[in-house]
Short mmCIF file of C-alpha atoms and ligand atoms in Angstrom, two decimals:
data_model
loop_
_atom_site.label_atom_id
_atom_site.label_comp_id
_atom_site.label_asym_id
_atom_site.label_seq_id
_atom_site.Cartn_x
_atom_site.Cartn_y
_atom_site.Cartn_z
CA MET A 219 67.47 57.14 78.02
CA SER A 220 71.83 57.43 80.58
CA THR A 221 74.03 58.00 78.10
CA ILE A 222 78.02 57.38 78.61
CA PHE A 223 77.74 61.01 78.94
CA SER A 224 76.57 60.44 82.18
CA LYS A 225 78.41 57.90 83.26
CA ILE A 226 81.02 60.59 82.80
CA ILE A 227 79.20 63.29 85.43
CA ALA A 228 78.65 60.29 88.00
CA ARG A 229 83.19 59.71 87.38
CA GLU A 230 81.90 56.18 86.62
CA ILE A 231 84.42 56.33 83.26
CA PRO A 232 86.97 58.81 82.92
CA ALA A 233 87.10 62.01 81.42
CA ASP A 234 89.65 63.97 81.01
CA ILE A 235 87.55 66.70 82.49
CA VAL A 236 88.49 71.15 82.16
CA TYR A 237 85.42 72.55 84.16
CA GLU A 238 82.64 71.48 86.24
CA ASP A 239 80.04 73.66 87.63
CA ASP A 240 76.78 73.29 89.17
CA LEU A 241 75.14 73.29 85.82
CA VAL A 242 77.59 72.11 83.11
CA LEU A 243 80.65 69.92 82.67
CA ALA A 244 82.96 69.65 79.95
CA PHE A 245 85.94 67.43 79.07
CA ARG A 246 87.91 66.53 76.35
CA ASP A 247 86.47 64.53 73.81
CA ILE A 248 88.01 61.31 72.91
CA ALA A 249 88.33 60.98 69.24
CA PRO A 250 89.31 65.41 68.59
CA GLN A 251 89.10 66.52 65.27
CA ALA A 252 91.02 69.33 65.66
CA PRO A 253 93.93 70.39 68.37
CA VAL A 254 91.12 71.18 70.72
CA HIS A 255 88.05 69.46 70.61
CA VAL A 256 86.40 69.88 74.00
CA LEU A 257 82.35 68.95 74.59
CA ILE A 258 80.19 71.17 77.00
CA ILE A 259 77.77 69.07 78.38
CA PRO A 260 74.41 70.23 80.85
CA LYS A 261 74.52 67.67 83.79
CA LYS A 262 70.31 66.98 83.08
CA GLU A 263 69.58 64.59 80.65
CA ILE A 264 68.47 65.99 77.98
CA ALA A 265 68.59 63.99 74.76
CA THR A 266 68.75 66.58 71.74
CA VAL A 267 68.08 70.14 70.86
CA ASN A 268 64.17 69.08 70.91
CA ASP A 269 63.56 68.25 73.98
CA ILE A 270 64.80 71.30 75.58
CA SER A 271 61.98 73.28 77.48
CA ILE A 272 62.26 77.26 78.98
CA ALA A 273 63.28 75.50 82.27
CA ASP A 274 66.58 74.32 80.51
CA GLU A 275 67.72 77.80 79.85
CA ALA A 276 69.66 78.99 82.53
CA ALA A 277 71.82 75.61 81.32
CA LEU A 278 72.30 75.48 77.37
CA GLY A 279 72.93 79.70 78.22
CA ARG A 280 75.97 78.62 80.50
CA LEU A 281 76.66 76.33 77.46
CA PHE A 282 78.04 79.87 76.15
CA THR A 283 79.75 81.10 79.23
CA VAL A 284 81.84 77.87 79.64
CA ALA A 285 82.60 77.75 76.07
CA ALA A 286 83.66 81.64 75.52
CA LYS A 287 86.23 80.77 79.77
CA ILE A 288 86.96 77.16 77.93
CA ALA A 289 88.25 78.96 74.51
CA SER A 290 90.19 81.99 76.27
CA ASP A 291 91.84 78.95 78.56
CA GLU A 292 92.91 77.19 75.64
CA GLY A 293 94.16 80.43 73.49
CA ILE A 294 92.39 80.04 70.98
CA ALA A 295 89.82 83.10 71.73
CA GLU A 296 91.40 85.43 69.35
CA SER A 297 92.27 83.38 66.71
CA GLY A 298 88.33 81.58 66.60
CA TYR A 299 86.85 78.65 66.92
CA ARG A 300 83.59 76.28 66.29
CA LEU A 301 80.40 75.97 68.72
CA ILE A 302 78.47 72.88 67.25
CA VAL A 303 75.50 71.36 68.20
CA ASN A 304 74.40 68.30 66.15
CA CYS A 305 70.76 66.91 66.64
CA ASN A 306 69.79 63.94 65.72
CA GLU A 307 70.35 61.23 62.30
CA ASP A 308 71.07 64.02 59.92
CA GLY A 309 72.87 66.29 62.27
CA GLY A 310 75.35 63.30 62.83
CA GLN A 311 74.26 63.24 66.63
CA GLU A 312 75.82 59.97 68.07
CA VAL A 313 75.86 60.70 71.51
CA PHE A 314 71.95 61.07 72.52
CA HIS A 315 73.43 63.63 75.37
CA LEU A 316 72.91 67.18 74.56
CA HIS A 317 76.29 68.73 73.69
CA MET A 318 78.12 71.28 72.61
CA HIS A 319 81.62 70.44 71.02
CA ILE A 320 84.15 73.51 70.91
CA LEU A 321 86.66 73.00 68.22
CA GLY A 322 89.75 75.50 67.65
CA GLY A 323 93.30 75.63 67.06
CA ARG A 324 93.62 75.73 63.28
CA ARG A 325 91.52 76.61 60.78
CA LEU A 326 88.32 74.07 60.40
CA GLY A 327 87.50 75.01 56.82
CA PRO A 328 83.96 75.73 55.22
CA MET A 329 81.05 74.90 57.57
CA LEU A 330 80.33 71.82 56.27
CA ALA A 331 81.54 69.01 54.43
CA LYS A 332 81.09 69.55 50.19
CA ARG A 333 78.64 66.52 49.04
P1 LIG B 517 77.93 63.92 68.22
O1 LIG B 517 78.15 63.18 66.93
O2 LIG B 517 77.63 65.38 68.35
O3 LIG B 517 76.91 63.01 68.94
O4 LIG B 517 79.19 63.79 69.45
C1 LIG B 517 79.89 63.23 70.28
C2 LIG B 517 80.61 63.34 70.82
O5 LIG B 517 81.51 62.44 71.86
C3 LIG B 517 82.09 62.28 69.16
O6 LIG B 517 83.01 63.55 68.65
C4 LIG B 517 82.71 61.10 70.22
O7 LIG B 517 84.33 61.87 69.78
C5 LIG B 517 83.00 61.72 71.96
N1 LIG B 517 82.49 60.76 72.59
C6 LIG B 517 81.94 59.49 72.53
N2 LIG B 517 82.44 59.28 73.80
C7 LIG B 517 83.19 59.60 74.44
C8 LIG B 517 83.88 59.69 75.66
N3 LIG B 517 83.37 58.60 76.41
N4 LIG B 517 84.85 60.68 75.84
C9 LIG B 517 84.74 61.90 75.08
N5 LIG B 517 84.34 61.81 74.40
C10 LIG B 517 83.62 60.87 73.76
#
């Protein structure tokens, strides 16, 4: 099932794209939670982490190399940042096209909200 992220890949809706190659696309989150908040997605439609297969390893590895490049480009590599991949309801996933959040530019606080 396609999501809004497939429409961004196809340029059917606008996005502030910061990086693209054959395997992945990165764009700024529309509702940023930190001064830097970028999403990196595989171009292949993978709904959740549960749907990953071995054939996806190259694209998923690319998410990390591109995350490091974007962190450097955005000037947060040394100050630090957080990479998040949410899965399904308890993980807080809202868009069912696998994506990695890059968050940085301020102290992000504890990893999880207090209950
Ligand atoms: P998640 O909760 O991990 O599924 O995160 C989905 C993220 O996608 C949220 O941070 C949204 O703000 C972001 N988002 C949803 N629609 C768009 C869009 N059209 N362009 C950029 N980011 C979006």
